Coordinates of C-alpha atoms and ligand atoms in Angstrom, one line a residue:
X1 CA 0.0 0.0 0.0
X2 CA 1.5 3.3 -1.1
X3 CA 1.2 6.2 1.3
X4 CA -0.8 8.1 -1.3
X5 CA -2.9 6.4 -4.0
X6 CA -4.6 8.1 -6.9
X7 CA -6.2 11.1 -5.3
X8 CA -8.7 12.0 -8.0
X9 CA -9.5 12.2 -11.7
X10 CA -11.3 14.1 -14.4
X11 CA -12.2 12.0 -17.4
X12 CA -14.2 12.5 -20.6
X13 CA -15.6 9.3 -22.0
X14 CA -16.6 10.1 -25.5
X15 CA -17.9 8.7 -28.8
X16 CA -15.4 10.7 -30.9
X17 CA -11.7 10.6 -30.8
X18 CA -10.3 13.5 -28.6
X19 CA -7.7 15.8 -30.2
X20 CA -5.8 15.9 -26.9
X21 CA -6.3 15.5 -23.1
X22 CA -7.2 19.2 -22.8
X23 CA -5.7 21.4 -20.1
X24 CA -5.3 20.4 -16.5
X25 CA -8.6 21.1 -14.8
X26 CA -8.9 23.4 -11.7
X27 CA -8.2 21.0 -8.9
X28 CA -8.0 22.0 -5.2
X29 CA -6.2 18.7 -4.5
X30 CA -2.5 18.9 -5.1
X31 CA -0.5 16.1 -6.8
X32 CA 1.1 15.0 -10.0
X33 CA -1.2 15.1 -13.0
X34 CA -1.0 11.9 -15.0
X35 CA -2.6 12.1 -18.5
X36 CA -5.1 9.3 -19.2
X37 CA -5.8 8.4 -22.8
X38 CA -7.4 5.2 -23.8
X39 CA -8.2 4.3 -27.4
X40 CA -11.2 1.9 -28.0
X41 CA -10.1 -1.6 -29.1
X42 CA -13.3 -2.3 -30.9
X43 CA -16.0 0.0 -32.3
X44 CA -18.6 1.1 -29.8
X45 CA -16.1 1.4 -26.9
X46 CA -15.6 4.9 -25.6
X47 CA -12.5 7.1 -26.0
X48 CA -11.0 8.1 -22.6
X49 CA -9.2 11.4 -22.2
X50 CA -8.4 13.4 -19.1
X51 CA -6.2 13.4 -16.0
X52 CA -5.6 11.5 -12.9
X53 CA -4.0 13.1 -9.9
X54 CA -1.4 11.1 -7.9
X55 CA 0.9 11.6 -5.0
X56 CA 3.6 9.9 -7.0
X57 CA 4.5 10.9 -10.6
X58 CA 5.1 7.2 -11.5
X59 CA 1.6 6.1 -10.5
X60 CA -0.5 4.3 -13.1
X61 CA -4.2 5.1 -12.9
X62 CA -5.7 2.7 -15.3
X63 CA -5.9 -1.1 -15.5
X64 CA -7.1 -2.9 -18.7
X65 CA -7.7 -6.5 -19.7
X66 CA -10.1 -8.4 -22.0
X67 CA -11.9 -5.3 -23.2
X68 CA -12.5 -3.9 -19.7
X69 CA -10.8 -0.7 -18.5
X70 CA -10.7 0.4 -14.9
X71 CA -9.8 3.8 -13.4
X72 CA -9.7 3.9 -9.6
X73 CA -9.1 6.8 -7.2
X74 CA -8.5 5.7 -3.6
X75 CA -8.0 2.3 -2.3
X76 CA -9.4 -1.1 -1.3
X77 CA -9.2 -2.3 2.3
X78 CA -9.5 -6.1 2.3
X79 CA -7.2 -6.9 -0.5
X80 CA -6.2 -10.3 0.6
X81 CA -9.8 -11.5 1.0
X82 CA -10.8 -10.0 -2.3
X83 CA -7.8 -11.7 -3.9
X84 CA -8.9 -15.0 -2.5
X85 CA -12.4 -14.8 -3.9
X86 CA -11.2 -13.9 -7.4
X87 CA -8.5 -16.5 -7.3
X88 CA -5.5 -14.2 -7.4
X89 CA -2.9 -13.2 -4.9
X90 CA -3.5 -9.6 -4.2
X91 CA 0.3 -8.9 -3.7
X92 CA 1.7 -7.2 -6.7
X93 CA -1.7 -6.1 -8.0
X94 CA -2.7 -2.4 -7.8
X95 CA -6.1 -1.7 -6.4
X96 CA -7.3 -0.9 -10.0
X97 CA -6.0 -4.3 -11.1
X98 CA -7.7 -6.0 -8.2
X99 CA -11.0 -4.3 -8.9
X100 CA -10.6 -5.3 -12.6
X101 CA -10.0 -9.0 -11.5
X102 CA -13.2 -8.8 -9.5
X103 CA -15.1 -7.4 -12.4
X104 CA -13.8 -10.0 -14.9
X105 CA -15.1 -12.7 -12.5
X106 CA -18.4 -11.2 -11.3
X107 CA -19.2 -8.3 -13.6
X108 CA -20.8 -5.2 -12.1
X109 CA -21.8 -7.1 -9.0
X110 CA -18.1 -7.5 -8.2
X111 CA -18.5 -3.9 -6.9
X112 CA -20.6 -5.3 -4.1
X113 CA -17.6 -7.1 -2.8
X114 CA -15.4 -4.1 -2.4
X115 CA -14.8 -2.5 1.0
X116 CA -12.7 0.6 0.4
X117 CA -12.4 4.3 0.0
X118 CA -12.7 4.7 -3.7
X119 CA -14.4 6.2 -6.8
X120 CA -14.2 4.1 -9.9
X121 CA -14.9 4.2 -13.6
X122 CA -15.2 0.9 -15.5
X123 CA -15.8 0.7 -19.3
X124 CA -16.8 -2.5 -21.1
X125 CA -18.2 -2.5 -24.6
X126 CA -20.3 0.6 -25.1
X127 CA -21.2 1.1 -21.5
X128 CA -19.5 2.9 -18.6
X129 CA -20.0 2.2 -15.0
X130 CA -19.3 5.0 -12.5
X131 CA -19.2 3.8 -8.9
X132 CA -18.7 5.1 -5.3
X133 CA -17.6 3.1 -2.3
X134 CA -20.3 2.0 0.2
X135 CA -20.4 5.4 1.8
X136 CA -19.4 7.6 -1.1
X137 CA -16.3 8.7 0.9
X138 CA -14.7 9.9 -2.4
X139 CA -17.3 12.2 -3.9
X140 CA -17.9 11.5 -7.6
X141 CA -19.6 13.8 -10.1
X142 CA -20.7 13.7 -13.7
X143 CA -22.0 15.8 -16.5
X144 CA -23.6 14.2 -19.5
X145 CA -23.0 15.7 -22.9
X146 CA -24.3 14.9 -26.5
X147 CA -20.9 13.4 -27.3
X148 CA -20.2 11.6 -24.1
X149 CA -20.0 12.0 -20.3
X150 CA -17.5 13.8 -18.1
X151 CA -16.7 12.2 -14.7
X152 CA -14.7 13.9 -12.0
X153 CA -13.9 13.6 -8.3
X154 CA -14.2 17.3 -7.7
X155 CA -17.4 19.1 -8.8
X156 CA -15.6 22.4 -9.7
X157 CA -13.8 20.6 -12.5
X158 CA -17.2 20.1 -14.2
X159 CA -18.7 23.5 -13.2
X160 CA -18.2 25.0 -16.6
X161 CA -20.4 23.8 -19.4
X162 CA -23.7 24.6 -20.8
X163 CA -27.0 22.8 -20.5
X164 CA -28.4 20.3 -18.0
X165 CA -27.3 16.7 -17.6
X166 CA -29.9 14.2 -18.0
X167 CA -31.1 12.9 -14.6
X168 CA -29.5 9.5 -14.6
X169 CA -30.8 7.2 -11.8
X170 CA -28.5 6.9 -8.8
X171 CA -27.4 10.6 -9.2
X172 CA -28.5 13.8 -7.6
X173 CA -28.0 17.4 -8.6
X174 CA -24.8 18.8 -7.1
X175 CA -25.6 21.9 -4.9
X176 CA -25.1 25.3 -6.5
X177 CA -24.2 24.0 -10.0
X178 CA -26.2 23.5 -13.1
X179 CA -25.8 20.3 -15.0
X180 CA -23.5 18.6 -12.6
X181 CA -24.8 15.5 -10.8
X182 CA -23.3 13.6 -7.9
X183 CA -23.2 9.8 -7.8
X184 CA -25.0 8.6 -4.6
X185 CA -23.1 6.7 -2.0
X186 CA -23.0 2.9 -2.4
X187 CA -24.1 3.2 -6.0
X188 CA -23.0 2.0 -9.4
X189 CA -24.5 3.9 -12.3
X190 CA -24.3 2.3 -15.8
X191 CA -24.3 4.8 -18.7
X192 CA -23.9 4.7 -22.4
X193 CA -21.9 7.8 -23.3
X194 CA -23.8 10.1 -25.7
X195 CA -27.2 8.5 -24.9
X196 CA -29.8 8.7 -22.2
X197 CA -29.6 5.0 -21.5
X198 CA -28.7 4.6 -17.8
X199 CA -29.5 2.4 -14.8
X200 CA -28.3 2.3 -11.2
X201 CA -27.6 -0.5 -8.8
X202 CA -27.0 -0.2 -5.1
X203 CA -23.8 -1.8 -3.8
X204 CA -24.5 -1.0 -0.1
X205 CA -27.2 0.4 2.2
X206 CA -27.0 1.2 5.9
X207 CA -28.6 -1.6 7.9
X208 CA -32.1 -0.9 9.1
X209 CA -32.2 -3.9 11.5
X210 CA -30.7 -4.1 15.0
X211 CA -28.8 -7.0 16.4
X212 CA -29.4 -8.7 19.7
X213 CA -26.0 -9.8 21.1
X214 CA -24.8 -9.9 24.6
X215 CA -22.8 -6.9 25.9
X216 CA -19.7 -8.9 26.1
X217 CA -19.9 -10.2 22.6
X218 CA -20.7 -6.7 21.3
X219 CA -17.7 -5.3 23.0
X220 CA -15.4 -8.0 21.6
X221 CA -16.8 -7.7 18.1
X222 CA -16.3 -3.9 18.1
X223 CA -12.7 -4.3 19.3
X224 CA -12.0 -6.8 16.6
X225 CA -13.6 -5.1 13.7
X226 CA -12.1 -1.7 14.5
X227 CA -8.7 -3.2 15.0
X228 CA -8.8 -4.8 11.6
X229 CA -10.1 -1.6 10.0
X230 CA -7.2 0.4 11.5
X231 CA -4.6 -2.3 10.5
X232 CA -5.8 -2.6 6.9
X233 CA -5.6 1.1 6.5
X234 CA -2.0 1.6 7.7
X235 CA 0.2 -0.7 5.6
X236 CA 2.9 -2.7 7.3
X237 CA 3.2 -2.9 11.2
X238 CA 6.1 -0.4 11.2
X239 CA 4.9 2.1 8.6
X240 CA 4.6 5.5 10.3
X241 CA 1.3 7.2 10.5
X242 CA -0.2 10.5 11.6
X243 CA -3.4 10.8 13.6
X244 CA -5.6 13.8 14.2
X245 CA -6.2 13.4 18.0
X246 CA -8.7 15.4 20.0
X247 CA -8.4 13.1 23.1
X248 CA -12.0 12.0 22.7
X249 CA -12.8 8.3 22.7
X250 CA -13.1 8.1 18.9
X251 CA -9.7 9.4 17.9
X252 CA -8.0 7.9 21.0
X253 CA -9.3 4.5 20.0
X254 CA -7.8 4.8 16.5
X255 CA -4.4 6.0 17.9
X256 CA -4.4 3.1 20.5
X257 CA -5.0 0.5 17.8
X258 CA -2.6 2.2 15.3
X259 CA 0.3 2.3 17.9
X260 CA -0.2 -1.3 19.0
X261 CA 2.8 -3.4 17.8
X262 CA 5.2 -0.5 17.9
X263 CA 4.2 1.5 14.9
X264 CA 5.6 5.0 15.0
X265 CA 2.6 7.4 15.4
X266 CA 2.6 11.1 15.2
X267 CA -0.4 12.7 16.8
X268 CA -1.5 16.2 16.1
X269 CA -4.1 18.4 17.9
X270 CA -5.5 21.8 17.0
X271 CA -6.6 24.5 19.4
X272 CA -7.5 28.2 19.2
X273 CA -7.5 31.1 21.5
X274 CA -11.2 30.3 22.3
X275 CA -10.7 26.7 23.2
X276 CA -8.6 23.5 23.0
X277 CA -8.6 19.9 24.1
X278 CA -4.8 19.8 24.5
X279 CA -4.8 18.4 28.1
X280 CA -7.1 15.5 27.1
X281 CA -5.0 14.7 24.0
X282 CA -1.8 14.8 25.9
X283 CA -3.0 12.2 28.3
X284 CA -3.5 9.8 25.4
X285 CA -0.3 10.7 23.7
X286 CA 1.7 10.1 26.8
X287 CA 0.0 6.9 27.6
X288 CA 0.6 5.5 24.1
X289 CA 4.0 7.1 23.6
X290 CA 3.2 8.9 20.4
X291 CA 5.2 11.8 19.0
X292 CA 2.7 14.6 19.8
X293 CA 2.4 18.1 18.4
X294 CA 0.0 20.9 19.3
X295 CA -1.0 23.5 16.8
X296 CA -2.6 26.7 17.8
X297 CA -4.4 29.0 15.4
X298 CA -6.2 32.2 16.3
X299 CA -10.0 31.7 16.0
X300 CA -10.1 34.6 13.6
X301 CA -7.5 33.0 11.3
X302 CA -9.4 29.7 11.6
X303 CA -12.7 31.2 10.4
X304 CA -11.0 33.2 7.6
X305 CA -10.0 29.8 6.1
X306 CA -13.6 28.9 5.4
X307 CA -13.2 29.3 1.7
X308 CA -10.7 26.4 1.8
X309 CA -13.2 24.2 3.6
X310 CA -15.9 25.0 1.1
X311 CA -13.6 24.5 -1.9
X312 CA -12.6 21.1 -0.5
X313 CA -15.9 19.8 0.7
X314 CA -17.9 21.5 -2.1
X315 CA -20.9 21.8 0.2
X316 CA -23.1 24.6 1.3
X317 CA -24.2 23.3 4.7
X318 CA -22.9 25.8 7.3
X319 CA -23.2 23.4 10.3
X320 CA -21.2 20.6 8.6
X321 CA -18.6 23.2 7.5
X322 CA -18.1 24.1 11.1
X323 CA -17.1 20.4 11.8
X324 CA -14.8 20.3 8.8
X325 CA -13.1 23.6 9.1
X326 CA -10.8 22.8 12.0
X327 CA -9.6 19.7 10.2
X328 CA -8.9 21.6 7.0
X329 CA -7.0 24.2 9.0
X330 CA -5.0 21.5 10.8
X331 CA -4.2 19.7 7.6
X332 CA -2.9 22.9 6.1
X333 CA -0.7 23.6 9.2
X334 CA 0.9 20.2 9.7
X335 CA 4.2 19.5 8.0
X336 CA 3.8 16.8 5.4
X337 CA 6.0 13.9 6.3
X338 CA 4.6 11.7 3.6
X339 CA 2.6 9.6 6.1
X340 CA -1.1 9.1 5.7
X341 CA -3.5 10.7 8.2
X342 CA -5.9 8.6 10.1
X343 CA -9.0 10.1 11.9
X344 CA -11.7 9.2 14.3
X345 CA -14.2 11.0 12.1
X346 CA -17.7 9.6 11.8
X347 CA -17.9 7.4 14.9
X348 CA -20.7 9.5 16.3
X349 CA -23.0 8.9 13.4
X350 CA -23.7 5.1 13.9
X351 CA -23.2 5.4 17.7
X352 CA -25.4 8.4 18.2
X353 CA -22.6 10.4 19.9
X354 CA -23.9 13.8 18.7
X355 CA -27.1 13.1 20.5
X356 CA -25.9 12.9 24.0
X357 CA -28.8 14.8 25.4
X358 CA -31.4 12.5 23.7
X359 CA -32.9 10.8 26.8
X360 CA -34.8 7.8 25.5
X361 CA -33.3 4.9 23.7
X362 CA -36.0 4.7 21.1
X363 CA -35.4 8.3 20.1
X364 CA -31.6 7.6 20.1
X365 CA -32.2 4.9 17.6
X366 CA -34.4 7.2 15.5
X367 CA -31.7 9.8 15.3
X368 CA -29.1 7.2 14.4
X369 CA -31.4 5.9 11.6
X370 CA -31.9 9.5 10.5
X371 CA -28.2 10.3 10.4
X372 CA -27.4 7.1 8.6
X373 CA -30.0 8.0 6.1
X374 CA -28.8 11.6 5.5
X375 CA -25.0 11.6 5.4
X376 CA -24.9 11.2 1.6
X377 CA -23.7 14.4 -0.1
X378 CA -22.3 16.1 3.0
X379 CA -18.8 15.0 1.9
X380 CA -17.6 14.9 5.5
X381 CA -15.1 12.1 4.6
X382 CA -13.9 13.6 1.3
X383 CA -10.1 13.1 0.7
X384 CA -9.9 16.6 -0.7
X385 CA -10.0 18.1 2.8
X386 CA -6.5 16.7 3.3
X387 CA -5.3 16.3 -0.3
X388 CA -5.4 20.0 -0.9
X389 CA -2.5 20.1 1.5
X390 CA -1.0 17.0 0.0
X391 CA -2.2 14.5 2.7
X392 CA -4.0 11.3 2.2
X393 CA -6.7 10.7 4.9
X394 CA -8.5 7.6 5.9
X395 CA -11.4 7.0 8.4
X396 CA -11.5 3.5 10.1
X397 CA -14.9 4.2 11.7
X398 CA -16.5 4.3 8.2
X399 CA -14.9 1.1 7.1
X400 CA -17.8 -0.9 5.7
X401 CA -17.5 -3.7 8.3
X402 CA -17.2 -1.3 11.2
X403 CA -20.2 0.7 10.0
X404 CA -22.3 -2.4 9.4
X405 CA -21.7 -3.5 13.0
X406 CA -21.9 -0.2 14.8
X407 CA -25.1 0.8 13.0
X408 CA -26.8 -2.5 13.7
X409 CA -26.0 -2.8 17.4
X410 CA -29.1 -2.2 19.5
X411 CA -29.2 1.2 21.1
X412 CA -29.0 -0.1 24.6
X413 CA -25.4 -0.9 23.8
X414 CA -24.7 2.6 22.6
X415 CA -26.1 4.3 25.6
X416 CA -25.6 2.3 28.8
X417 CA -24.9 3.1 32.5
X418 CA -25.3 6.7 31.8
X419 CA -22.6 6.7 29.2
X420 CA -22.7 7.6 25.5
X421 CA -20.8 5.3 23.0
X422 CA -20.7 2.7 25.8
X423 CA -19.8 -0.2 23.6
X424 CA -16.8 1.6 22.1
X425 CA -15.6 2.8 25.5
X426 CA -15.7 -0.7 26.9
X427 CA -13.9 -2.1 23.8
X428 CA -11.0 0.3 24.5
X429 CA -10.9 0.0 28.3
X430 CA -7.7 -2.0 28.3
X431 CA -5.9 0.2 25.8
X432 CA -6.6 3.7 27.1
X433 CA -6.4 5.6 30.4
X434 CA -9.6 5.6 32.4
X435 CA -9.9 9.4 32.1
X436 CA -10.1 8.9 28.3
X437 CA -12.5 6.0 28.5
X438 CA -14.9 8.0 30.6
X439 CA -14.5 11.4 29.0
X440 CA -17.8 12.9 27.8
X441 CA -18.0 13.8 24.1
X442 CA -17.1 17.3 23.0
X443 CA -17.8 18.1 19.3
X444 CA -14.9 19.3 17.2
X445 CA -16.7 22.6 16.5
X446 CA -17.0 23.1 20.3
X447 CA -13.5 21.9 21.4
X448 CA -11.8 24.2 18.8
X449 CA -14.2 27.1 19.3
X450 CA -15.2 27.1 15.5
X451 CA -18.9 27.7 16.0
X452 CA -18.4 30.5 18.4
X453 CA -15.5 32.0 16.5
X454 CA -17.6 32.4 13.3
X455 CA -20.5 33.8 15.4
X456 CA -18.2 36.2 17.2
X457 CA -16.9 37.6 13.9
X458 CA -20.4 38.2 12.8
X459 CA -21.6 39.7 16.0
X460 CA -18.6 42.1 15.9
X461 CA -19.9 43.6 12.6
X462 CA -23.4 43.9 14.0
X463 CA -25.2 40.8 13.0
X464 CA -28.1 40.1 15.4
X465 CA -28.3 36.8 17.3
X466 CA -31.5 35.9 15.3
X467 CA -29.6 36.5 12.0
X468 CA -26.5 34.4 12.7
X469 CA -27.7 31.2 11.2
X470 CA -29.0 32.8 8.0
X471 CA -25.9 34.9 7.5
X472 CA -23.7 31.8 7.9
X473 CA -25.8 29.9 5.4
X474 CA -25.7 32.7 2.9
X475 CA -21.9 33.1 3.3
X476 CA -21.5 29.4 2.7
X477 CA -23.4 29.7 -0.6
X478 CA -21.2 32.6 -1.7
X479 CA -18.0 30.8 -0.8
X480 CA -19.3 27.9 -2.8
X481 CA -20.3 30.0 -5.8
X482 CA -16.8 31.6 -5.9
X483 CA -14.6 28.6 -5.2
X484 CA -16.6 25.8 -6.8
X485 CA -18.8 27.3 -9.5
X486 CA -16.4 30.1 -10.5
X487 CA -13.2 28.1 -9.5
X488 CA -11.5 31.0 -7.8
X489 CA -8.5 29.8 -5.8
X490 CA -9.7 29.7 -2.2
X491 CA -6.8 31.8 -1.1
X492 CA -8.1 34.7 -3.2
X493 CA -11.6 34.7 -1.7
X494 CA -11.8 37.2 1.1
X495 CA -14.0 36.5 4.1
X496 CA -14.7 40.2 4.6
X497 CA -15.8 40.7 0.9
X498 CA -18.1 37.7 1.2
X499 CA -19.5 39.0 4.4
X500 CA -20.1 42.4 2.9
X501 CA -21.9 40.9 -0.1
X502 CA -24.2 38.8 2.2
X503 CA -24.9 41.7 4.5
X504 CA -26.0 44.0 1.7
X505 CA -28.0 41.2 0.1
X506 CA -29.9 40.7 3.3
X507 CA -30.2 44.5 3.9
X508 CA -28.1 44.3 7.1
X509 CA -25.8 47.2 8.0
X510 CA -22.2 46.4 8.6
X511 CA -20.7 48.1 11.6
X512 CA -17.0 47.7 11.3
Ligands
LIG601 P1 -15.5 15.0 16.5 O1 -16.0 13.6 16.7 O2 -15.3 15.9 17.6 O3 -14.2 15.0 15.6 C1 -14.0 14.1 14.5 C2 -12.6 13.7 14.5 O4 -11.7 14.8 14.1 C3 -12.0 13.2 15.8 O5 -12.3 11.8 16.0 C4 -10.5 13.5 15.6 O6 -9.9 12.5 14.8 C5 -10.5 14.8 14.9 N1 -10.5 16.0 15.8 C6 -11.5 16.6 16.4 N2 -11.1 17.6 17.1 C7 -9.8 17.7 16.9 C8 -8.7 18.6 17.4 N3 -9.0 19.6 18.2 N4 -7.5 18.4 17.0 C9 -7.2 17.3 16.2 N5 -8.1 16.5 15.8 C10 -9.4 16.6 16.1 C11 -18.5 16.1 14.3 C12 -17.8 16.0 15.5 O7 -18.3 16.1 16.6 O8 -16.5 15.7 15.4 N6 -18.3 14.9 13.5 C13 -19.2 13.8 13.8 C14 -20.4 13.6 12.9 C15 -21.1 14.9 12.5 C16 -22.5 14.7 12.2 N7 -22.6 14.3 10.8 C17 -23.7 13.8 10.3 N8 -24.8 13.5 11.0 N9 -23.7 13.4 9.0 C18 -18.4 12.5 13.8 O9 -19.0 11.4 13.8 O10 -17.2 12.5 13.7
LIG602 MG1 -16.0 12.0 17.4

């Protein structure tokens, strides 16, 4: 496993021969651009032209065999098992080659076998399949055209272009853009370039049932499945890794499992002048013997980097942006040592951690079902958050097997003995200090002071309490228009200009 796989791509699949690969599209991700040009072998197959982005200039993006061509961004996480079902040893095969082997044996339904963090394009005969992993952790967008289809892992790359895409099943309009559609999570969409023939197949859905298992068994299963998810993400037992550590139970669990066996782990924590969780993170770092670094950023500087968070996540949801902004800022601050970054992101969604004040178990399960039904399109796990600063990120809690188990556990194992995320805390009891195991949840936007920092900046220019939410929402839309639709570099979008624009739009007076 390389420390950085193919980060993203932008591909035109067309019915006519391209004259060239075109110019490099406006990425926010950074990397080496690798031209992708594939000629059809028989008539009817599409021409491929475009770019893949890689951490390594020698990377190959495409695998081809027997008339099937695969382009894969990201990675697969159970390579050995996948190899064994397709009768190949996975060693020596790239992830694209492994997916190809799967396809050659099972056809499109081979995609249902894949547990990974990927976006893929597969062409066979005249059809093209565009597919996300189970949770759509690498966002994938398309634009249909009379002469083919454009597919890219960043929506901004497709923002220019006239006309509407035809509403292919398994896709949804991308926010704030005309004619760009996002492939849904856990979905494979089959298209015939240049036509309106399309169908969608689901490759995964969040479980709706709940399991009845004894508390002991649940605790053991959670420990095992999470341990495996962490190990399969981190390469060899001595490959160094970086972890974003808040000192909460989610990231501390990941660090504990990553550092088991003597792996060198660098842990990094972000704080602002408004708040930090440094003491809690330090307890974990000392206990596990990680190389620990604290980064502090003024809350104002943090909020002023919102254009970067919007450009990376390509969303307009102000609340989710408050969760993602501290990570984006931290990724931009941390020196790149060429190691991948592992996070505790997403644990709260299947475990109901964000709903610590929800009293009754049936309502806890309702909010978990709701959150598991609504994550798609929020792009919280997008690799672009890190790859714009050259880092590859991975999220063990959203491993397919981990997610299947955590979602399906009955809610009495998630809230128990007055404790949130009980089953995870119990599973980590031996590996972490008691203070960490029993520490109540603090959201990233609370610990880092992001929510209040943004509010404070707005209050300072005279925004009334009752207008805070609508001004944040309107600002997110303008950041999106400028960095995604108009592809302005995020460093050139001024927070103050956007604020002025929104204030005058809403007829609010700025008092600066
Ligand atoms: P939170 O769980 O606090 O943070 C997510 C991850 O970000 C942590 O596990 C940790 O790896 C990293 N992190 C957080 N704070 C810091 C810090 N100060 N320094 C370094 N690393 C840090 C929001 C949240 O509370 O994050 N995320 C929820 C889900 C949000 C709801 N989304 C939804 N319903 N679709 C989560 O599950 O992570
Ligand atoms: Mg968390």
